[in-house]
One Martini backbone bead per residue (centre of mass of N, CA, C, O) as a GRO file, in nm:
protein
  357
    1UNK     BB    1   7.297   8.606   8.114
    2UNK     BB    2   6.967   8.632   8.136
    3UNK     BB    3   6.757   8.721   8.393
    4UNK     BB    4   6.461   8.543   8.486
    5UNK     BB    5   6.167   8.691   8.630
    6UNK     BB    6   5.886   8.640   8.798
    7UNK     BB    7   5.542   8.791   8.824
    8UNK     BB    8   5.286   8.849   9.060
    9UNK     BB    9   4.967   9.013   9.034
   10UNK     BB   10   4.770   9.215   9.271
   11UNK     BB   11   4.438   9.340   9.238
   12UNK     BB   12   4.259   9.589   9.411
   13UNK     BB   13   3.901   9.641   9.449
   14UNK     BB   14   3.608   9.859   9.405
   15UNK     BB   15   3.239   9.817   9.327
   16UNK     BB   16   3.285   9.509   9.227
   17UNK     BB   17   3.211   9.200   9.204
   18UNK     BB   18   3.336   8.897   9.157
   19UNK     BB   19   3.137   8.784   8.940
   20UNK     BB   20   3.155   9.040   8.753
   21UNK     BB   21   3.455   9.026   8.695
   22UNK     BB   22   3.465   8.745   8.576
   23UNK     BB   23   3.267   8.796   8.345
   24UNK     BB   24   3.421   9.024   8.201
   25UNK     BB   25   3.681   8.873   8.139
   26UNK     BB   26   3.549   8.643   7.980
   27UNK     BB   27   3.397   8.823   7.763
   28UNK     BB   28   3.704   8.941   7.678
   29UNK     BB   29   3.917   8.690   7.667
   30UNK     BB   30   4.049   8.668   7.956
   31UNK     BB   31   4.307   8.479   8.076
   32UNK     BB   32   4.426   8.358   8.408
   33UNK     BB   33   4.239   8.488   8.611
   34UNK     BB   34   4.201   8.533   8.962
   35UNK     BB   35   3.893   8.570   9.138
   36UNK     BB   36   3.861   8.718   9.471
   37UNK     BB   37   3.836   8.756   9.784
   38UNK     BB   38   4.017   8.946  10.034
   39UNK     BB   39   3.898   9.061  10.339
   40UNK     BB   40   3.910   9.357  10.311
   41UNK     BB   41   3.790   9.636  10.387
   42UNK     BB   42   3.662   9.779  10.091
   43UNK     BB   43   3.725   9.505   9.935
   44UNK     BB   44   3.575   9.325   9.659
   45UNK     BB   45   3.845   9.253   9.483
   46UNK     BB   46   4.082   9.003   9.361
   47UNK     BB   47   4.331   9.017   9.103
   48UNK     BB   48   4.507   8.733   8.984
   49UNK     BB   49   4.789   8.702   8.820
   50UNK     BB   50   4.992   8.545   8.644
   51UNK     BB   51   5.294   8.470   8.579
   52UNK     BB   52   5.535   8.713   8.471
   53UNK     BB   53   5.741   8.851   8.209
   54UNK     BB   54   5.911   9.094   8.085
   55UNK     BB   55   5.708   9.194   7.807
   56UNK     BB   56   5.485   9.252   7.562
   57UNK     BB   57   5.279   9.043   7.651
   58UNK     BB   58   5.253   9.141   7.944
   59UNK     BB   59   5.172   9.433   7.889
   60UNK     BB   60   4.910   9.370   7.727
   61UNK     BB   61   4.772   9.210   7.949
   62UNK     BB   62   4.751   9.433   8.161
   63UNK     BB   63   4.594   9.631   7.982
   64UNK     BB   64   4.343   9.450   7.945
   65UNK     BB   65   4.261   9.422   8.237
   66UNK     BB   66   4.235   9.728   8.303
   67UNK     BB   67   4.022   9.795   8.094
   68UNK     BB   68   3.794   9.623   8.212
   69UNK     BB   69   3.788   9.740   8.500
   70UNK     BB   70   3.714  10.024   8.404
   71UNK     BB   71   3.454   9.963   8.233
   72UNK     BB   72   3.293   9.832   8.501
   73UNK     BB   73   3.374  10.031   8.763
   74UNK     BB   74   3.627  10.010   8.902
   75UNK     BB   75   3.777  10.097   9.216
   76UNK     BB   76   3.977  10.314   9.431
   77UNK     BB   77   4.104  10.294   9.758
   78UNK     BB   78   4.281  10.304  10.060
   79UNK     BB   79   4.246   9.981  10.092
   80UNK     BB   80   4.400   9.947   9.839
   81UNK     BB   81   4.627   9.730   9.669
   82UNK     BB   82   4.960   9.638   9.528
   83UNK     BB   83   5.077   9.314   9.464
   84UNK     BB   84   5.412   9.169   9.431
   85UNK     BB   85   5.547   8.857   9.306
   86UNK     BB   86   5.867   8.754   9.324
   87UNK     BB   87   6.065   8.525   9.236
   88UNK     BB   88   6.298   8.303   9.429
   89UNK     BB   89   6.366   8.214   9.125
   90UNK     BB   90   6.481   8.145   8.839
   91UNK     BB   91   6.427   8.084   8.526
   92UNK     BB   92   6.467   7.872   8.306
   93UNK     BB   93   6.703   7.873   8.028
   94UNK     BB   94   6.491   7.714   7.820
   95UNK     BB   95   6.352   7.988   7.809
   96UNK     BB   96   6.132   8.271   7.751
   97UNK     BB   97   5.941   8.532   7.817
   98UNK     BB   98   5.702   8.494   7.617
   99UNK     BB   99   5.665   8.191   7.655
  100UNK     BB  100   5.612   8.186   7.956
  101UNK     BB  101   5.371   8.379   7.962
  102UNK     BB  102   5.182   8.216   7.781
  103UNK     BB  103   5.192   7.950   7.943
  104UNK     BB  104   5.094   8.070   8.213
  105UNK     BB  105   4.814   8.161   8.131
  106UNK     BB  106   4.711   7.879   8.034
  107UNK     BB  107   4.767   7.720   8.293
  108UNK     BB  108   4.575   7.881   8.480
  109UNK     BB  109   4.319   7.838   8.314
  110UNK     BB  110   4.320   7.519   8.341
  111UNK     BB  111   4.415   7.489   8.679
  112UNK     BB  112   4.447   7.738   8.891
  113UNK     BB  113   4.754   7.749   8.859
  114UNK     BB  114   5.107   7.782   8.872
  115UNK     BB  115   5.378   7.819   8.690
  116UNK     BB  116   5.685   7.603   8.709
  117UNK     BB  117   6.036   7.699   8.584
  118UNK     BB  118   6.253   7.670   8.818
  119UNK     BB  119   6.518   7.698   9.007
  120UNK     BB  120   6.714   7.787   9.241
  121UNK     BB  121   6.705   7.935   9.519
  122UNK     BB  122   6.791   8.187   9.689
  123UNK     BB  123   7.017   8.295   9.882
  124UNK     BB  124   7.014   8.452  10.175
  125UNK     BB  125   7.204   8.700  10.112
  126UNK     BB  126   7.022   8.815   9.889
  127UNK     BB  127   6.771   8.876  10.061
  128UNK     BB  128   6.911   9.056  10.266
  129UNK     BB  129   6.994   9.272  10.058
  130UNK     BB  130   6.711   9.362   9.984
  131UNK     BB  131   6.639   9.465  10.264
  132UNK     BB  132   6.871   9.662  10.295
  133UNK     BB  133   6.811   9.844  10.047
  134UNK     BB  134   6.527   9.924  10.127
  135UNK     BB  135   6.574  10.046  10.412
  136UNK     BB  136   6.797  10.266  10.333
  137UNK     BB  137   6.549  10.387  10.114
  138UNK     BB  138   6.263  10.444  10.238
  139UNK     BB  139   6.223  10.751  10.189
  140UNK     BB  140   6.219  10.725   9.879
  141UNK     BB  141   5.995  10.516   9.845
  142UNK     BB  142   5.772  10.692   9.974
  143UNK     BB  143   5.771  10.900   9.723
  144UNK     BB  144   5.615  10.691   9.519
  145UNK     BB  145   5.371  10.742   9.720
  146UNK     BB  146   5.123  10.779   9.895
  147UNK     BB  147   5.080  10.838  10.231
  148UNK     BB  148   4.897  10.578  10.275
  149UNK     BB  149   5.184  10.393  10.212
  150UNK     BB  150   5.395  10.493  10.463
  151UNK     BB  151   5.177  10.420  10.725
  152UNK     BB  152   5.083  10.110  10.691
  153UNK     BB  153   4.955   9.817  10.835
  154UNK     BB  154   5.001   9.647  10.547
  155UNK     BB  155   5.309   9.815  10.500
  156UNK     BB  156   5.548   9.807  10.687
  157UNK     BB  157   5.842   9.887  10.789
  158UNK     BB  158   6.156   9.809  10.816
  159UNK     BB  159   6.417   9.656  11.026
  160UNK     BB  160   6.748   9.698  11.073
  161UNK     BB  161   6.817   9.511  11.313
  162UNK     BB  162   6.681   9.256  11.207
  163UNK     BB  163   6.854   9.234  10.954
  164UNK     BB  164   7.139   9.221  11.084
  165UNK     BB  165   7.063   8.955  11.275
  166UNK     BB  166   7.007   8.777  11.048
  167UNK     BB  167   7.057   8.406  10.942
  168UNK     BB  168   6.763   8.371  10.813
  169UNK     BB  169   6.456   8.370  10.681
  170UNK     BB  170   6.294   8.367  10.946
  171UNK     BB  171   6.442   8.618  11.074
  172UNK     BB  172   6.387   8.818  10.833
  173UNK     BB  173   6.098   8.791  10.869
  174UNK     BB  174   5.835   9.020  10.959
  175UNK     BB  175   5.575   8.965  10.786
  176UNK     BB  176   5.296   9.026  10.609
  177UNK     BB  177   5.264   9.353  10.705
  178UNK     BB  178   5.502   9.430  10.496
  179UNK     BB  179   5.678   9.552  10.240
  180UNK     BB  180   5.825   9.274  10.295
  181UNK     BB  181   5.729   8.928  10.227
  182UNK     BB  182   5.803   8.574  10.348
  183UNK     BB  183   5.546   8.389  10.369
  184UNK     BB  184   5.582   8.304  10.044
  185UNK     BB  185   5.843   8.134  10.007
  186UNK     BB  186   5.723   7.835   9.985
  187UNK     BB  187   5.569   7.946   9.710
  188UNK     BB  188   5.811   8.118   9.545
  189UNK     BB  189   5.807   8.414   9.695
  190UNK     BB  190   5.831   8.776   9.695
  191UNK     BB  191   5.660   9.026   9.870
  192UNK     BB  192   5.528   9.340   9.749
  193UNK     BB  193   5.318   9.599   9.934
  194UNK     BB  194   5.338   9.929   9.890
  195UNK     BB  195   5.158   9.971   9.670
  196UNK     BB  196   4.909  10.127   9.545
  197UNK     BB  197   4.615  10.127   9.429
  198UNK     BB  198   4.545  10.007   9.084
  199UNK     BB  199   4.423  10.039   8.715
  200UNK     BB  200   4.693  10.143   8.596
  201UNK     BB  201   4.904  10.009   8.375
  202UNK     BB  202   5.158  10.193   8.394
  203UNK     BB  203   5.202  10.159   8.700
  204UNK     BB  204   5.229   9.855   8.708
  205UNK     BB  205   5.459   9.824   8.502
  206UNK     BB  206   5.674  10.004   8.645
  207UNK     BB  207   5.678   9.839   8.907
  208UNK     BB  208   5.758   9.571   8.784
  209UNK     BB  209   6.030   9.670   8.669
  210UNK     BB  210   6.154   9.770   8.929
  211UNK     BB  211   6.154   9.496   9.086
  212UNK     BB  212   6.308   9.329   8.883
  213UNK     BB  213   6.564   9.505   8.898
  214UNK     BB  214   6.616   9.497   9.201
  215UNK     BB  215   6.678   9.190   9.210
  216UNK     BB  216   6.878   9.157   8.976
  217UNK     BB  217   7.104   9.339   9.086
  218UNK     BB  218   7.182   9.170   9.327
  219UNK     BB  219   7.243   8.900   9.183
  220UNK     BB  220   7.450   9.024   8.946
  221UNK     BB  221   7.609   9.290   9.121
  222UNK     BB  222   7.662   9.169   9.446
  223UNK     BB  223   7.748   8.875   9.345
  224UNK     BB  224   7.928   8.569   9.362
  225UNK     BB  225   7.946   8.284   9.156
  226UNK     BB  226   8.059   7.980   9.276
  227UNK     BB  227   8.379   7.919   9.310
  228UNK     BB  228   8.582   7.937   9.608
  229UNK     BB  229   8.897   8.070   9.745
  230UNK     BB  230   9.075   8.004  10.059
  231UNK     BB  231   9.329   8.110  10.269
  232UNK     BB  232   9.457   7.898  10.529
  233UNK     BB  233   9.589   7.898  10.848
  234UNK     BB  234   9.744   7.708  11.046
  235UNK     BB  235   9.794   7.631  11.353
  236UNK     BB  236  10.063   7.663  11.580
  237UNK     BB  237   9.900   7.568  11.878
  238UNK     BB  238   9.657   7.323  11.937
  239UNK     BB  239   9.839   7.222  12.170
  240UNK     BB  240   9.985   7.153  12.444
  241UNK     BB  241  10.250   7.263  12.585
  242UNK     BB  242  10.482   6.983  12.604
  243UNK     BB  243  10.342   6.785  12.465
  244UNK     BB  244  10.382   6.530  12.255
  245UNK     BB  245  10.182   6.627  12.035
  246UNK     BB  246  10.292   6.917  12.033
  247UNK     BB  247  10.576   6.849  11.937
  248UNK     BB  248  10.497   6.698  11.680
  249UNK     BB  249  10.346   6.928  11.544
  250UNK     BB  250  10.583   7.129  11.524
  251UNK     BB  251  10.761   6.944  11.349
  252UNK     BB  252  10.551   6.908  11.112
  253UNK     BB  253  10.535   7.236  11.100
  254UNK     BB  254  10.721   7.236  10.828
  255UNK     BB  255  10.865   7.255  10.526
  256UNK     BB  256  10.935   6.911  10.527
  257UNK     BB  257  10.901   6.792  10.783
  258UNK     BB  258  10.901   6.457  10.947
  259UNK     BB  259  11.022   6.183  11.073
  260UNK     BB  260  10.956   5.917  11.262
  261UNK     BB  261  11.232   5.905  11.401
  262UNK     BB  262  11.238   6.198  11.506
  263UNK     BB  263  10.987   6.172  11.685
  264UNK     BB  264  11.084   5.945  11.866
  265UNK     BB  265  11.337   6.096  11.974
  266UNK     BB  266  11.165   6.354  12.088
  267UNK     BB  267  10.929   6.169  12.262
  268UNK     BB  268  10.943   5.838  12.310
  269UNK     BB  269  10.769   5.710  12.107
  270UNK     BB  270  10.611   5.500  11.932
  271UNK     BB  271  10.522   5.430  11.619
  272UNK     BB  272  10.223   5.388  11.686
  273UNK     BB  273  10.189   5.660  11.844
  274UNK     BB  274  10.260   5.844  11.609
  275UNK     BB  275  10.025   5.760  11.424
  276UNK     BB  276   9.803   5.840  11.625
  277UNK     BB  277   9.883   6.142  11.631
  278UNK     BB  278   9.826   6.198  11.336
  279UNK     BB  279   9.523   6.145  11.359
  280UNK     BB  280   9.473   6.368  11.569
  281UNK     BB  281   9.568   6.599  11.386
  282UNK     BB  282   9.364   6.561  11.162
  283UNK     BB  283   9.113   6.615  11.339
  284UNK     BB  284   9.199   6.913  11.411
  285UNK     BB  285   9.299   7.032  11.097
  286UNK     BB  286   9.267   6.826  10.876
  287UNK     BB  287   9.339   6.633  10.608
  288UNK     BB  288   9.450   6.867  10.406
  289UNK     BB  289   9.695   6.948  10.623
  290UNK     BB  290   9.802   6.643  10.594
  291UNK     BB  291  10.117   6.494  10.498
  292UNK     BB  292  10.232   6.195  10.339
  293UNK     BB  293  10.568   6.089  10.300
  294UNK     BB  294  10.677   5.842  10.140
  295UNK     BB  295  10.933   5.644  10.046
  296UNK     BB  296  10.865   5.677   9.744
  297UNK     BB  297  10.857   5.995   9.746
  298UNK     BB  298  11.177   5.976   9.850
  299UNK     BB  299  11.316   5.746   9.642
  300UNK     BB  300  11.230   5.468   9.792
  301UNK     BB  301  11.160   5.127   9.753
  302UNK     BB  302  11.346   5.060   9.996
  303UNK     BB  303  11.312   5.029  10.349
  304UNK     BB  304  11.279   5.225  10.631
  305UNK     BB  305  10.992   5.389  10.722
  306UNK     BB  306  11.095   5.533  10.977
  307UNK     BB  307  11.316   5.705  10.798
  308UNK     BB  308  11.131   5.777  10.520
  309UNK     BB  309  10.885   5.876  10.663
  310UNK     BB  310  10.682   6.171  10.630
  311UNK     BB  311  10.545   6.442  10.820
  312UNK     BB  312  10.301   6.711  10.733
  313UNK     BB  313  10.215   7.047  10.812
  314UNK     BB  314  10.059   7.281  10.667
  315UNK     BB  315  10.060   7.630  10.683
  316UNK     BB  316   9.876   7.626  10.422
  317UNK     BB  317   9.537   7.635  10.285
  318UNK     BB  318   9.288   7.548  10.048
  319UNK     BB  319   8.953   7.664  10.035
  320UNK     BB  320   8.671   7.514   9.893
  321UNK     BB  321   8.370   7.680   9.760
  322UNK     BB  322   8.028   7.688   9.715
  323UNK     BB  323   7.840   7.969   9.586
  324UNK     BB  324   7.823   8.280   9.765
  325UNK     BB  325   7.960   8.617   9.737
  326UNK     BB  326   8.040   8.919   9.812
  327UNK     BB  327   8.156   9.171   9.662
  328UNK     BB  328   8.393   9.377   9.638
  329UNK     BB  329   8.425   9.717   9.649
  330UNK     BB  330   8.560   9.736   9.348
  331UNK     BB  331   8.280   9.559   9.221
  332UNK     BB  332   8.033   9.646   9.349
  333UNK     BB  333   7.719   9.727   9.339
  334UNK     BB  334   7.515   9.955   9.408
  335UNK     BB  335   7.248   9.995   9.656
  336UNK     BB  336   7.065  10.137   9.491
  337UNK     BB  337   6.737  10.139   9.369
  338UNK     BB  338   6.844  10.255   9.072
  339UNK     BB  339   7.015  10.037   8.992
  340UNK     BB  340   6.988   9.946   8.645
  341UNK     BB  341   6.788  10.142   8.552
  342UNK     BB  342   6.628  10.265   8.313
  343UNK     BB  343   6.607  10.583   8.205
  344UNK     BB  344   6.299  10.593   8.151
  345UNK     BB  345   6.221  10.483   8.428
  346UNK     BB  346   6.356  10.689   8.603
  347UNK     BB  347   6.195  10.934   8.490
  348UNK     BB  348   5.916  10.838   8.568
  349UNK     BB  349   5.969  10.845   8.879
  350UNK     BB  350   6.047  11.142   8.901
  351UNK     BB  351   5.772  11.248   8.809
  352UNK     BB  352   5.612  11.115   9.038
  353UNK     BB  353   5.742  11.258   9.274
  354UNK     BB  354   5.653  11.539   9.188
  355UNK     BB  355   5.342  11.481   9.178
  356UNK     BB  356   5.336  11.395   9.502
  357UNK     BB  357   5.457  11.657   9.652
   0.00000   0.00000   0.00000
């Protein structure tokens, strides 16, 4: 199944006021853009595009927006950035890229809000892996942009120690002014802030494709989704040695278990105390680790349960869990930022690295 991720693009420009940008987009029939002040010195307008999914409709939409911005004299300076918000959950598989993109543009035009047709948000390990992959190749990522975006206070580099120690989204988040920002997580996105300002559609499009692939690769090629099974060995001596419950536990943790009568003989406990100890053992090692073999399961319809009922602690149990786990080394996709990227896109970025060198 193809993973569909939406992306919201924010273009910062200089030289033309917010009202004039709004008017120009409207006069040219471009719907769905939200134009507002950015608040950054020397940035006169921020053009926020509705969520798009990579497809021809999205590409042509970006080209149209950039064409208008260029025609009316919008410029880019070192204060301008290009921020892309990739959705933190896949789009529902009941739609497709072009349909979602078209609906999204019209929805934002009508409501000034963003369309949401997304599923469950990514699990924390996926997001941590994105941070890990970005940080480990920060030097290469820096080569994709002008030097003004490699040590910029609005898109600071990630910290490896912070990533390693994080156990949840809050701890992983470095803050708004970092290359990857999770302040927007509750609004449904992961913000990537390092790209330099531009109104060149091909640069925006290639960065959009790069980020979409970057997230998709982690989700689909570095984690296993669904039910997982783990074999767990029950403890050999969870109770104090020599205690009555400890002796009973050792007797029960055998290939066939042990009858109530045998436990009574070995410990001097009453039948009621034996059953109470079984409950104590269940609490310690889990219900699924303790099996009661009734007299019926032993082939006897009638008889003394004291002699025919057996209790057993399994030596190993299977633990079932749903969710995600990182794939083993022999199957996991490489952590490279280039993994999964189309050849033509890869070559485009290599040319850009050479041009910026």
